[in-house]
Structure formats: C-alpha cells, structure tokens
Amino acid sequence: MLPKLYIIVPCYNEEEVLPVTAPLFLGKIRELAERGKIAEGSRVLFVNDGSSDSTWEIIKDLSRQNEVFLGISQSRNRGHQNAVLAGLMEAKDLCDITISIDADGQDDINAMDAMVDAYLDGCEVVYGVRSSRETDTFFKRFTAQSFYKFLAFLGAEVVYNHADYRLISARVLREFANFGEVNLFLRGLVPLVGFKSTTVEYVRHERLAGSSHYPLKKMVGLAVDGVTSLSIKPLQLIMSFGIFVAAVSFIGCIWALVTALCGKAVAGWASMTCIICFVSGVQLISLGIIGEYIGKIYLESKHRPRYIISERTYQPENEKNERA
Ligand code: UDP
Ligand code: MG
C-alpha cells in the first residue's frame, strides 16, 4: 500500500510568498501521486505561527479551493521549531510520512522524490542536506562551518548542513511524541529517536519572496538551545577549566609564600590586579553558563504546552489515517 504523505509548512507572515509556493507544493503532491509513489489522500498542511498579516486568510482560502490544502493555526507566535512540532504532532495520526519544509521556496522541493524513494527503500528518517555552499559569501560559509564545529565541540552532534527539511515517518513521530521537552532543537532531537536514516542532497536557493524571519539574534538563540538541549559539555568544560585555574593558583600561592619568606615581597599591584580581573571574569562566565542551564531547568519544570492550536480548516476525524 502506498504511503500517505503530509508536507508540513510552517508559516509566519508569509503572505507574499505563500501564493507562489502553495501551487508548487500541490504540483509536487500530484506528481508523486501520479508516479505511484504516494497515496491519493496526501496533503499539504500549513501551520500558521500566529502571523500578524493575512497568512491565515490565505491558508483558509487555499483549503476552500482544494482539499489537498489543510491548515492549522497556533494561538500565537511561538517560533519556527514549535510551529514545525505542532504540524508534525498533528500529522502523526493522519498520515504515514511527513516532510517538513520552509514556506519560502528556499529548499528545493524536487529533493522530495529522493526522500520518498529512500522511505520506500526502508528508511524511516531522511535528512535534507545542502549540497554546496558555493553560492554563499565567504563570510556566510565561514560562520556556518564554525557553527557546526562549535556545536560539535560543545557536544551537540547534528547532521552537517541539515536544517529542518526532512522526511520523518509517522512511526518515528509516535516515538518522538514521548520526548516531552520544551527546549526544542528538532535537528538535534530527531537523530536521538534513532531508526534507519539517510541523507538526500539538495541545493538551497534564495527566498522566492518576502524576507527572512531569522535574524542573527534568533540564530544565536537557536544555537544556545541546541547546545543546552543536547549536551552538558559546557558544564564539564568549566569544571576542567576551574581545576586548571586552581592548579595554577596553587603554584602561584607557593611562589608568593616563598617570595615573602625570603623577604623579597614587593608591592605587586599589577600582578594582583591581573589575577583578580582574570579570576572574576572566569567566575562570571561560569556562573552565566550554569545560570543558562538553571533557566532551562526552570522552563522545563513548568511543563507548559509546546503549542496550542486555536483553529483548523478541517475536522481531524475526517482526515484520520485508517492504517494508523
Ligand atoms: N517561521 C515560523 N515562525 C517564526 C519564524 C519563521 O513559522 O517565528 C517559518 C517561516 O515562515 C519559514 C520558516 O520558518 O517558513 C523559515 O523561516 P525564514 O525563511 O524566515 O528563515 P531563514 O530561511 O531565513 O533561515
Ligand atoms: Mg527561509
């Protein structure tokens, strides 16, 4: 039996780009169905992430025009990761496979063919990986590479050059639903679920319209979430560094004592100032890192819902996957 595919599209203020990309998603679903790769009931599920423009109206219009388009709306803007999660959790009982993709047409939708083929060959997770960064500027390439190296150094292993364009089977999603964390970093969490996986390369284009909602501040926030969600290596690093500083201080103490006992002690203002500045700097950074983790524990301990769906363009009962 052919798998029923749901394409999950997070949308935040995408009124400019949705009318351009929605037909492309529809075309892809039709093409895959005609080629006998996916089942007839396959859908495009838009997740409106609390947009303040007419995105939700556009999604509702699309769903009235064609039954392939479905939409859910989050009660407010919760960010890209939560929007994707809402879509995945909604789809897990309605279909057999999901592919999450950005709304802006940056990810090449033709990579979906290879993703579905990989699923039909037995893979449960297929990561979309950018094939090259030749079109990027040197700065962009350098910062992106440093980002992956930095994450790996801090113990957060992620698939290189993979963002959130991936196929996940409903079976994996049902297991993933047990990962109840609020601090979401999907590209790091999905590999933790396991199951057979592979990668598919694709070329990432420019946005078809509109502008990015991922300024540097959000990207740094995502990187911090990634590290704190996947690893406690920073805490171990400050422990090692603390031991190193303590060892050096111990040698310094002996030296100071010997100097004093020999009666050679001098005012020593500069060395004192340097040591105080250095050690207090180290302490503040260490406290900051510990504070970041405590903050994350605080947020996790509240068990607040990770998304709240306020509206749907359809009745979930009608879309239920008979096979699930
Ligand atoms: N997005 C979202 N919520 C947000 C920000 C972004 O759902 O708070 C969606 C956005 O509509 C798009 C995807 O996440 O489909 C990626 O965002 P964007 O293209 O702005 O990021 P970039 O590709 O520049 O990293
Ligand atoms: Mg984009």
mmCIF file of C-alpha atoms and ligand atoms in Angstrom:
data_model
loop_
_atom_site.group_PDB
_atom_site.id
_atom_site.type_symbol
_atom_site.label_atom_id
_atom_site.label_comp_id
_atom_site.label_asym_id
_atom_site.label_seq_id
_atom_site.Cartn_x
_atom_site.Cartn_y
_atom_site.Cartn_z
ATOM 1 C CA MET A 1 0.000 0.000 0.000
ATOM 2 C CA LEU A 2 1.301 3.449 -0.904
ATOM 3 C CA PRO A 3 2.243 5.840 1.926
ATOM 4 C CA LYS A 4 0.116 8.875 2.632
ATOM 5 C CA LEU A 5 2.360 11.964 2.643
ATOM 6 C CA TYR A 6 1.843 15.177 4.602
ATOM 7 C CA ILE A 7 4.032 18.149 3.676
ATOM 8 C CA ILE A 8 4.349 20.312 6.810
ATOM 9 C CA VAL A 9 4.871 24.008 6.108
ATOM 10 C CA PRO A 10 5.423 26.473 8.988
ATOM 11 C CA CYS A 11 4.283 29.976 8.010
ATOM 12 C CA TYR A 12 4.943 33.202 9.832
ATOM 13 C CA ASN A 13 3.919 36.373 7.984
ATOM 14 C CA GLU A 14 4.329 34.714 4.606
ATOM 15 C CA GLU A 15 1.515 36.487 2.676
ATOM 16 C CA GLU A 16 3.955 37.454 -0.076
ATOM 17 C CA VAL A 17 5.402 34.021 -0.680
ATOM 18 C CA LEU A 18 2.517 31.592 0.019
ATOM 19 C CA PRO A 19 0.585 32.296 -3.196
ATOM 20 C CA VAL A 20 3.810 31.492 -5.081
ATOM 21 C CA THR A 21 4.877 28.348 -3.220
ATOM 22 C CA ALA A 22 1.492 26.725 -2.424
ATOM 23 C CA PRO A 23 0.927 25.689 -6.084
ATOM 24 C CA LEU A 24 4.452 24.251 -6.155
ATOM 25 C CA PHE A 25 3.680 22.019 -3.150
ATOM 26 C CA LEU A 26 0.378 20.989 -4.736
ATOM 27 C CA GLY A 27 2.164 20.178 -8.003
ATOM 28 C CA LYS A 28 4.664 18.024 -6.151
ATOM 29 C CA ILE A 29 1.922 16.052 -4.362
ATOM 30 C CA ARG A 30 0.127 15.448 -7.675
ATOM 31 C CA GLU A 31 3.329 14.460 -9.450
ATOM 32 C CA LEU A 32 4.333 11.981 -6.729
ATOM 33 C CA ALA A 33 0.818 10.510 -6.671
ATOM 34 C CA GLU A 34 0.760 10.152 -10.476
ATOM 35 C CA ARG A 35 4.119 8.417 -10.419
ATOM 36 C CA GLY A 36 2.706 5.916 -7.947
ATOM 37 C CA LYS A 37 4.973 6.901 -5.058
ATOM 38 C CA ILE A 38 2.392 8.220 -2.582
ATOM 39 C CA ALA A 39 -1.281 7.601 -1.791
ATOM 40 C CA GLU A 40 -4.197 9.684 -3.046
ATOM 41 C CA GLY A 41 -5.111 11.222 0.339
ATOM 42 C CA SER A 42 -1.756 13.053 0.617
ATOM 43 C CA ARG A 43 -1.931 16.647 1.841
ATOM 44 C CA VAL A 44 -0.094 19.926 2.364
ATOM 45 C CA LEU A 45 -0.503 21.023 5.998
ATOM 46 C CA PHE A 46 0.219 24.702 6.644
ATOM 47 C CA VAL A 47 0.925 25.743 10.219
ATOM 48 C CA ASN A 48 0.163 29.394 10.771
ATOM 49 C CA ASP A 49 2.529 30.521 13.514
ATOM 50 C CA GLY A 50 0.493 33.427 14.865
ATOM 51 C CA SER A 51 1.047 35.613 11.791
ATOM 52 C CA SER A 52 0.011 39.253 12.041
ATOM 53 C CA ASP A 53 -0.589 39.628 8.290
ATOM 54 C CA SER A 54 -3.141 37.853 6.065
ATOM 55 C CA THR A 55 -1.296 34.500 6.029
ATOM 56 C CA TRP A 56 -4.113 32.647 7.833
ATOM 57 C CA GLU A 57 -6.764 34.080 5.458
ATOM 58 C CA ILE A 58 -4.674 32.890 2.512
ATOM 59 C CA ILE A 59 -4.375 29.401 4.047
ATOM 60 C CA LYS A 60 -8.151 29.265 4.630
ATOM 61 C CA ASP A 61 -8.768 30.339 1.029
ATOM 62 C CA LEU A 62 -6.396 27.686 -0.274
ATOM 63 C CA SER A 63 -8.143 24.988 1.767
ATOM 64 C CA ARG A 64 -11.532 26.058 0.383
ATOM 65 C CA GLN A 65 -10.189 25.883 -3.170
ATOM 66 C CA ASN A 66 -8.531 22.483 -2.896
ATOM 67 C CA GLU A 67 -8.935 19.609 -0.473
ATOM 68 C CA VAL A 68 -5.198 18.880 -0.669
ATOM 69 C CA PHE A 69 -4.529 22.039 1.384
ATOM 70 C CA LEU A 70 -5.104 21.847 5.133
ATOM 71 C CA GLY A 71 -4.304 24.452 7.755
ATOM 72 C CA ILE A 72 -3.887 24.741 11.489
ATOM 73 C CA SER A 73 -3.293 27.944 13.354
ATOM 74 C CA GLN A 74 -1.262 28.392 16.522
ATOM 75 C CA SER A 75 -2.867 30.608 19.153
ATOM 76 C CA ARG A 76 0.133 32.954 18.940
ATOM 77 C CA ASN A 77 3.635 33.191 17.508
ATOM 78 C CA ARG A 78 5.802 30.530 19.150
ATOM 79 C CA GLY A 79 8.709 30.346 16.733
ATOM 80 C CA HIS A 80 9.668 28.101 13.876
ATOM 81 C CA GLN A 81 10.625 24.991 15.909
ATOM 82 C CA ASN A 82 7.311 24.924 17.774
ATOM 83 C CA ALA A 83 5.372 25.509 14.572
ATOM 84 C CA VAL A 84 7.062 22.534 12.901
ATOM 85 C CA LEU A 85 6.439 20.423 16.013
ATOM 86 C CA ALA A 86 2.742 21.368 16.034
ATOM 87 C CA GLY A 87 2.460 20.272 12.396
ATOM 88 C CA LEU A 88 4.327 17.013 12.973
ATOM 89 C CA MET A 89 2.284 16.084 16.040
ATOM 90 C CA GLU A 90 -0.951 16.932 14.226
ATOM 91 C CA ALA A 91 0.063 14.823 11.228
ATOM 92 C CA LYS A 92 1.358 11.756 13.064
ATOM 93 C CA ASP A 93 -2.096 10.128 13.266
ATOM 94 C CA LEU A 94 -3.280 11.329 9.873
ATOM 95 C CA CYS A 95 -0.558 10.026 7.548
ATOM 96 C CA ASP A 96 2.341 7.590 7.068
ATOM 97 C CA ILE A 97 5.134 10.042 6.251
ATOM 98 C CA THR A 98 5.748 13.755 6.774
ATOM 99 C CA ILE A 99 8.163 16.103 5.068
ATOM 100 C CA SER A 100 8.778 19.429 6.817
ATOM 101 C CA ILE A 101 9.857 22.310 4.587
ATOM 102 C CA ASP A 102 10.033 26.119 4.815
ATOM 103 C CA ALA A 103 7.264 28.128 3.198
ATOM 104 C CA ASP A 104 9.591 30.370 1.217
ATOM 105 C CA GLY A 105 10.716 28.022 -1.570
ATOM 106 C CA GLN A 106 14.369 28.099 -0.463
ATOM 107 C CA ASP A 107 14.543 24.332 -0.152
ATOM 108 C CA ASP A 108 14.387 22.514 -3.481
ATOM 109 C CA ILE A 109 11.072 20.624 -3.479
ATOM 110 C CA ASN A 110 12.385 18.189 -6.082
ATOM 111 C CA ALA A 111 14.500 16.602 -3.327
ATOM 112 C CA MET A 112 11.201 15.147 -2.046
ATOM 113 C CA ASP A 113 11.304 12.494 -4.786
ATOM 114 C CA ALA A 114 14.574 11.102 -3.457
ATOM 115 C CA MET A 115 13.281 11.372 0.122
ATOM 116 C CA VAL A 116 10.162 9.333 -0.656
ATOM 117 C CA ASP A 117 12.275 6.800 -2.594
ATOM 118 C CA ALA A 118 14.557 6.428 0.431
ATOM 119 C CA TYR A 119 11.475 5.814 2.602
ATOM 120 C CA LEU A 120 10.189 3.210 0.153
ATOM 121 C CA ASP A 121 13.646 1.582 0.426
ATOM 122 C CA GLY A 122 13.179 1.227 4.179
ATOM 123 C CA CYS A 123 14.494 4.442 5.764
ATOM 124 C CA GLU A 124 12.306 5.989 8.451
ATOM 125 C CA VAL A 125 14.092 9.376 8.570
ATOM 126 C CA VAL A 126 15.620 11.200 5.590
ATOM 127 C CA TYR A 127 17.633 14.364 6.229
ATOM 128 C CA GLY A 128 17.775 17.016 3.527
ATOM 129 C CA VAL A 129 21.369 18.236 3.346
ATOM 130 C CA ARG A 130 22.590 21.296 1.440
ATOM 131 C CA SER A 131 24.868 20.004 -1.283
ATOM 132 C CA SER A 132 27.145 23.013 -1.533
ATOM 133 C CA ARG A 133 27.582 26.476 -0.207
ATOM 134 C CA GLU A 134 29.212 27.757 -3.395
ATOM 135 C CA THR A 135 26.585 30.447 -3.835
ATOM 136 C CA ASP A 136 27.183 31.721 -0.284
ATOM 137 C CA THR A 137 29.586 34.508 0.502
ATOM 138 C CA PHE A 138 32.856 33.579 2.220
ATOM 139 C CA PHE A 139 31.527 35.095 5.454
ATOM 140 C CA LYS A 140 28.296 33.052 5.390
ATOM 141 C CA ARG A 141 30.202 29.846 4.612
ATOM 142 C CA PHE A 142 32.748 30.516 7.322
ATOM 143 C CA THR A 143 30.145 31.330 10.003
ATOM 144 C CA ALA A 144 28.022 28.307 9.070
ATOM 145 C CA GLN A 145 31.013 25.942 9.219
ATOM 146 C CA SER A 146 32.141 27.442 12.519
ATOM 147 C CA PHE A 147 28.594 26.961 13.827
ATOM 148 C CA TYR A 148 28.641 23.194 13.171
ATOM 149 C CA LYS A 149 32.189 22.823 14.536
ATOM 150 C CA PHE A 150 31.288 24.822 17.638
ATOM 151 C CA LEU A 151 28.147 22.717 18.237
ATOM 152 C CA ALA A 152 30.152 19.501 17.849
ATOM 153 C CA PHE A 153 32.853 20.822 20.218
ATOM 154 C CA LEU A 154 30.189 21.528 22.844
ATOM 155 C CA GLY A 155 28.786 18.031 22.496
ATOM 156 C CA ALA A 156 25.760 18.771 20.302
ATOM 157 C CA GLU A 157 26.087 16.463 17.305
ATOM 158 C CA VAL A 158 23.888 17.437 14.380
ATOM 159 C CA VAL A 159 23.782 16.304 10.755
ATOM 160 C CA TYR A 160 26.172 18.613 8.876
ATOM 161 C CA ASN A 161 24.445 21.237 6.709
ATOM 162 C CA HIS A 162 20.980 19.927 7.574
ATOM 163 C CA ALA A 163 18.293 22.380 8.667
ATOM 164 C CA ASP A 164 14.656 21.392 9.089
ATOM 165 C CA TYR A 165 13.935 19.946 5.655
ATOM 166 C CA ARG A 166 13.441 16.243 6.346
ATOM 167 C CA LEU A 167 11.183 13.256 5.948
ATOM 168 C CA ILE A 168 10.019 11.526 9.127
ATOM 169 C CA SER A 169 7.736 8.514 9.190
ATOM 170 C CA ALA A 170 4.639 8.513 11.411
ATOM 171 C CA ARG A 171 6.122 5.566 13.274
ATOM 172 C CA VAL A 172 9.152 7.656 14.310
ATOM 173 C CA LEU A 173 6.885 10.585 15.142
ATOM 174 C CA ARG A 174 4.849 8.466 17.537
ATOM 175 C CA GLU A 175 8.083 7.644 19.402
ATOM 176 C CA PHE A 176 9.208 11.261 19.156
ATOM 177 C CA ALA A 177 5.980 12.347 20.862
ATOM 178 C CA ASN A 178 7.438 10.888 24.084
ATOM 179 C CA PHE A 179 10.262 13.443 24.032
ATOM 180 C CA GLY A 180 8.408 15.984 26.136
ATOM 181 C CA GLU A 181 10.977 18.769 26.265
ATOM 182 C CA VAL A 182 10.049 22.417 25.916
ATOM 183 C CA ASN A 183 13.559 23.448 24.836
ATOM 184 C CA LEU A 184 13.160 22.373 21.237
ATOM 185 C CA PHE A 185 16.003 21.785 18.795
ATOM 186 C CA LEU A 186 14.472 19.427 16.284
ATOM 187 C CA ARG A 187 17.527 18.755 14.146
ATOM 188 C CA GLY A 188 19.361 17.516 17.240
ATOM 189 C CA LEU A 189 16.443 15.590 18.744
ATOM 190 C CA VAL A 190 15.312 13.611 15.709
ATOM 191 C CA PRO A 191 18.635 11.663 15.471
ATOM 192 C CA LEU A 192 18.164 10.713 19.146
ATOM 193 C CA VAL A 193 14.982 8.824 18.282
ATOM 194 C CA GLY A 194 17.050 6.504 16.105
ATOM 195 C CA PHE A 195 15.627 4.211 13.357
ATOM 196 C CA LYS A 196 17.174 3.774 9.928
ATOM 197 C CA SER A 197 18.053 7.094 8.345
ATOM 198 C CA THR A 198 19.845 8.533 5.347
ATOM 199 C CA THR A 199 20.566 11.899 3.740
ATOM 200 C CA VAL A 200 19.488 13.448 0.459
ATOM 201 C CA GLU A 201 21.382 16.381 -1.037
ATOM 202 C CA TYR A 202 19.667 19.457 -2.400
ATOM 203 C CA VAL A 203 20.512 22.978 -3.478
ATOM 204 C CA ARG A 204 19.219 25.817 -1.338
ATOM 205 C CA HIS A 205 18.012 28.841 -3.301
ATOM 206 C CA GLU A 206 17.212 32.414 -2.434
ATOM 207 C CA ARG A 207 13.799 33.173 -0.917
ATOM 208 C CA LEU A 208 11.140 33.435 -3.667
ATOM 209 C CA ALA A 209 9.559 36.489 -1.979
ATOM 210 C CA GLY A 210 9.297 38.273 1.352
ATOM 211 C CA SER A 211 12.144 38.451 3.838
ATOM 212 C CA SER A 212 13.793 36.214 6.435
ATOM 213 C CA HIS A 213 12.391 35.955 9.964
ATOM 214 C CA TYR A 214 15.640 34.549 11.308
ATOM 215 C CA PRO A 215 17.825 37.489 12.297
ATOM 216 C CA LEU A 216 21.216 36.842 13.917
ATOM 217 C CA LYS A 217 19.692 37.116 17.419
ATOM 218 C CA LYS A 218 17.252 34.235 16.757
ATOM 219 C CA MET A 219 20.065 32.146 15.202
ATOM 220 C CA VAL A 220 22.279 32.605 18.251
ATOM 221 C CA GLY A 221 19.269 31.698 20.437
ATOM 222 C CA LEU A 222 18.724 28.538 18.395
ATOM 223 C CA ALA A 223 22.412 27.591 18.751
ATOM 224 C CA VAL A 224 22.250 28.074 22.549
ATOM 225 C CA ASP A 225 19.051 25.993 22.681
ATOM 226 C CA GLY A 226 20.796 23.337 20.614
ATOM 227 C CA VAL A 227 23.747 23.074 22.960
ATOM 228 C CA THR A 228 21.750 23.186 26.206
ATOM 229 C CA SER A 229 19.163 20.758 24.875
ATOM 230 C CA LEU A 230 21.666 18.139 23.726
ATOM 231 C CA SER A 231 24.677 18.328 25.976
ATOM 232 C CA ILE A 232 26.133 19.242 29.366
ATOM 233 C CA LYS A 233 29.637 19.563 27.942
ATOM 234 C CA PRO A 234 29.849 23.330 28.763
ATOM 235 C CA LEU A 235 29.380 22.473 32.450
ATOM 236 C CA GLN A 236 32.124 19.862 32.217
ATOM 237 C CA LEU A 237 34.381 22.344 30.404
ATOM 238 C CA ILE A 238 34.060 24.938 33.157
ATOM 239 C CA MET A 239 34.781 22.213 35.692
ATOM 240 C CA SER A 240 38.014 21.312 33.841
ATOM 241 C CA PHE A 241 38.925 24.950 33.461
ATOM 242 C CA GLY A 242 38.232 25.528 37.189
ATOM 243 C CA ILE A 243 40.620 22.705 38.069
ATOM 244 C CA PHE A 244 43.266 24.191 35.749
ATOM 245 C CA VAL A 245 42.915 27.689 37.268
ATOM 246 C CA ALA A 246 43.008 26.204 40.782
ATOM 247 C CA ALA A 247 46.209 24.313 39.946
ATOM 248 C CA VAL A 248 47.862 27.435 38.569
ATOM 249 C CA SER A 249 46.718 29.395 41.639
ATOM 250 C CA PHE A 250 48.257 26.749 43.883
ATOM 251 C CA ILE A 251 51.630 27.203 42.185
ATOM 252 C CA GLY A 252 51.167 30.974 42.476
ATOM 253 C CA CYS A 253 50.481 30.642 46.221
ATOM 254 C CA ILE A 254 53.685 28.657 46.789
ATOM 255 C CA TRP A 255 55.643 31.201 44.785
ATOM 256 C CA ALA A 256 54.111 34.080 46.799
ATOM 257 C CA LEU A 257 54.862 32.347 50.123
ATOM 258 C CA VAL A 258 58.449 31.563 49.157
ATOM 259 C CA THR A 259 58.987 35.144 47.959
ATOM 260 C CA ALA A 260 57.533 36.527 51.214
ATOM 261 C CA LEU A 261 59.578 34.129 53.376
ATOM 262 C CA CYS A 262 62.754 35.148 51.565
ATOM 263 C CA GLY A 263 61.883 38.735 52.410
ATOM 264 C CA LYS A 264 61.708 39.744 48.728
ATOM 265 C CA ALA A 265 57.983 40.659 48.634
ATOM 266 C CA VAL A 266 57.246 43.873 46.714
ATOM 267 C CA ALA A 267 54.068 45.902 46.207
ATOM 268 C CA GLY A 268 52.916 43.674 43.271
ATOM 269 C CA TRP A 269 49.975 45.847 42.211
ATOM 270 C CA ALA A 270 49.930 44.831 38.550
ATOM 271 C CA SER A 271 50.079 41.062 39.178
ATOM 272 C CA MET A 272 47.316 41.323 41.818
ATOM 273 C CA THR A 273 45.031 43.340 39.547
ATOM 274 C CA CYS A 274 45.529 40.941 36.639
ATOM 275 C CA ILE A 275 44.783 37.894 38.776
ATOM 276 C CA ILE A 276 41.657 39.433 40.307
ATOM 277 C CA CYS A 277 40.341 40.557 36.912
ATOM 278 C CA PHE A 278 41.047 37.180 35.327
ATOM 279 C CA VAL A 279 39.554 35.040 38.060
ATOM 280 C CA SER A 280 36.441 37.180 38.473
ATOM 281 C CA GLY A 281 35.915 37.084 34.706
ATOM 282 C CA VAL A 282 36.170 33.313 34.705
ATOM 283 C CA GLN A 283 33.745 33.084 37.611
ATOM 284 C CA LEU A 284 31.168 35.303 35.967
ATOM 285 C CA ILE A 285 31.283 33.367 32.693
ATOM 286 C CA SER A 286 30.984 30.083 34.607
ATOM 287 C CA LEU A 287 28.056 31.399 36.608
ATOM 288 C CA GLY A 288 26.429 32.565 33.382
ATOM 289 C CA ILE A 289 26.708 29.107 31.835
ATOM 290 C CA ILE A 290 25.342 27.446 34.973
ATOM 291 C CA GLY A 291 22.567 30.082 35.031
ATOM 292 C CA GLU A 292 21.643 29.246 31.436
ATOM 293 C CA TYR A 293 21.136 25.608 32.420
ATOM 294 C CA ILE A 294 19.194 26.520 35.561
ATOM 295 C CA GLY A 295 16.964 28.738 33.443
ATOM 296 C CA LYS A 296 16.317 25.842 31.071
ATOM 297 C CA ILE A 297 15.519 23.520 34.008
ATOM 298 C CA TYR A 298 13.096 26.160 35.331
ATOM 299 C CA LEU A 299 11.309 26.372 31.993
ATOM 300 C CA GLU A 300 11.201 22.581 31.613
ATOM 301 C CA SER A 301 9.820 22.123 35.132
ATOM 302 C CA LYS A 302 6.668 24.071 34.274
ATOM 303 C CA HIS A 303 5.564 21.517 31.658
ATOM 304 C CA ARG A 304 3.735 24.169 29.700
ATOM 305 C CA PRO A 305 2.206 23.102 26.391
ATOM 306 C CA ARG A 306 4.614 23.450 23.488
ATOM 307 C CA TYR A 307 1.933 24.622 21.105
ATOM 308 C CA ILE A 308 -1.749 25.444 21.222
ATOM 309 C CA ILE A 309 -3.855 25.010 18.114
ATOM 310 C CA SER A 310 -6.636 27.566 18.038
ATOM 311 C CA GLU A 311 -8.172 26.840 14.622
ATOM 312 C CA ARG A 312 -8.263 24.177 11.931
ATOM 313 C CA THR A 313 -9.544 24.312 8.383
ATOM 314 C CA TYR A 314 -10.776 20.699 8.667
ATOM 315 C CA GLN A 315 -12.126 18.052 11.039
ATOM 316 C CA PRO A 316 -9.256 15.767 12.122
ATOM 317 C CA GLU A 317 -11.700 12.797 12.281
ATOM 318 C CA ASN A 318 -12.284 13.124 8.538
ATOM 319 C CA GLU A 319 -8.587 13.020 7.740
ATOM 320 C CA LYS A 320 -7.687 10.102 10.032
ATOM 321 C CA ASN A 321 -5.315 7.565 8.591
ATOM 322 C CA GLU A 322 -7.174 4.222 8.532
ATOM 323 C CA ARG A 323 -3.879 2.362 8.680
ATOM 324 C CA ALA A 324 -2.616 4.070 11.862
HETATM 325 N N1 UDP B 1 8.791 30.729 10.742
HETATM 326 C C1 UDP B 1 7.824 30.423 11.694
HETATM 327 N N2 UDP B 1 7.808 31.118 12.867
HETATM 328 C C2 UDP B 1 8.714 32.107 13.150
HETATM 329 C C3 UDP B 1 9.720 32.384 12.180
HETATM 330 C C4 UDP B 1 9.736 31.677 10.986
HETATM 331 O O1 UDP B 1 6.987 29.540 11.486
HETATM 332 O O2 UDP B 1 8.635 32.704 14.238
HETATM 333 C C5 UDP B 1 8.809 29.976 9.462
HETATM 334 C C6 UDP B 1 8.823 30.829 8.219
HETATM 335 O O3 UDP B 1 7.512 31.169 7.817
HETATM 336 C C7 UDP B 1 9.513 29.906 7.210
HETATM 337 C C8 UDP B 1 10.465 29.126 8.068
HETATM 338 O O4 UDP B 1 10.003 29.246 9.418
HETATM 339 O O5 UDP B 1 8.602 29.009 6.599
HETATM 340 C C9 UDP B 1 11.889 29.603 7.946
HETATM 341 O O6 UDP B 1 11.946 30.977 8.228
HETATM 342 P P1 UDP B 1 12.779 32.006 7.341
HETATM 343 O O7 UDP B 1 12.665 31.662 5.898
HETATM 344 O O8 UDP B 1 12.355 33.381 7.728
HETATM 345 O O9 UDP B 1 14.258 31.731 7.866
HETATM 346 P P2 UDP B 1 15.620 31.596 7.004
HETATM 347 O O10 UDP B 1 15.309 30.680 5.854
HETATM 348 O O11 UDP B 1 15.975 32.960 6.589
HETATM 349 O O12 UDP B 1 16.594 30.989 7.976
HETATM 350 MG MG MG B 2 13.946 30.917 4.550
#
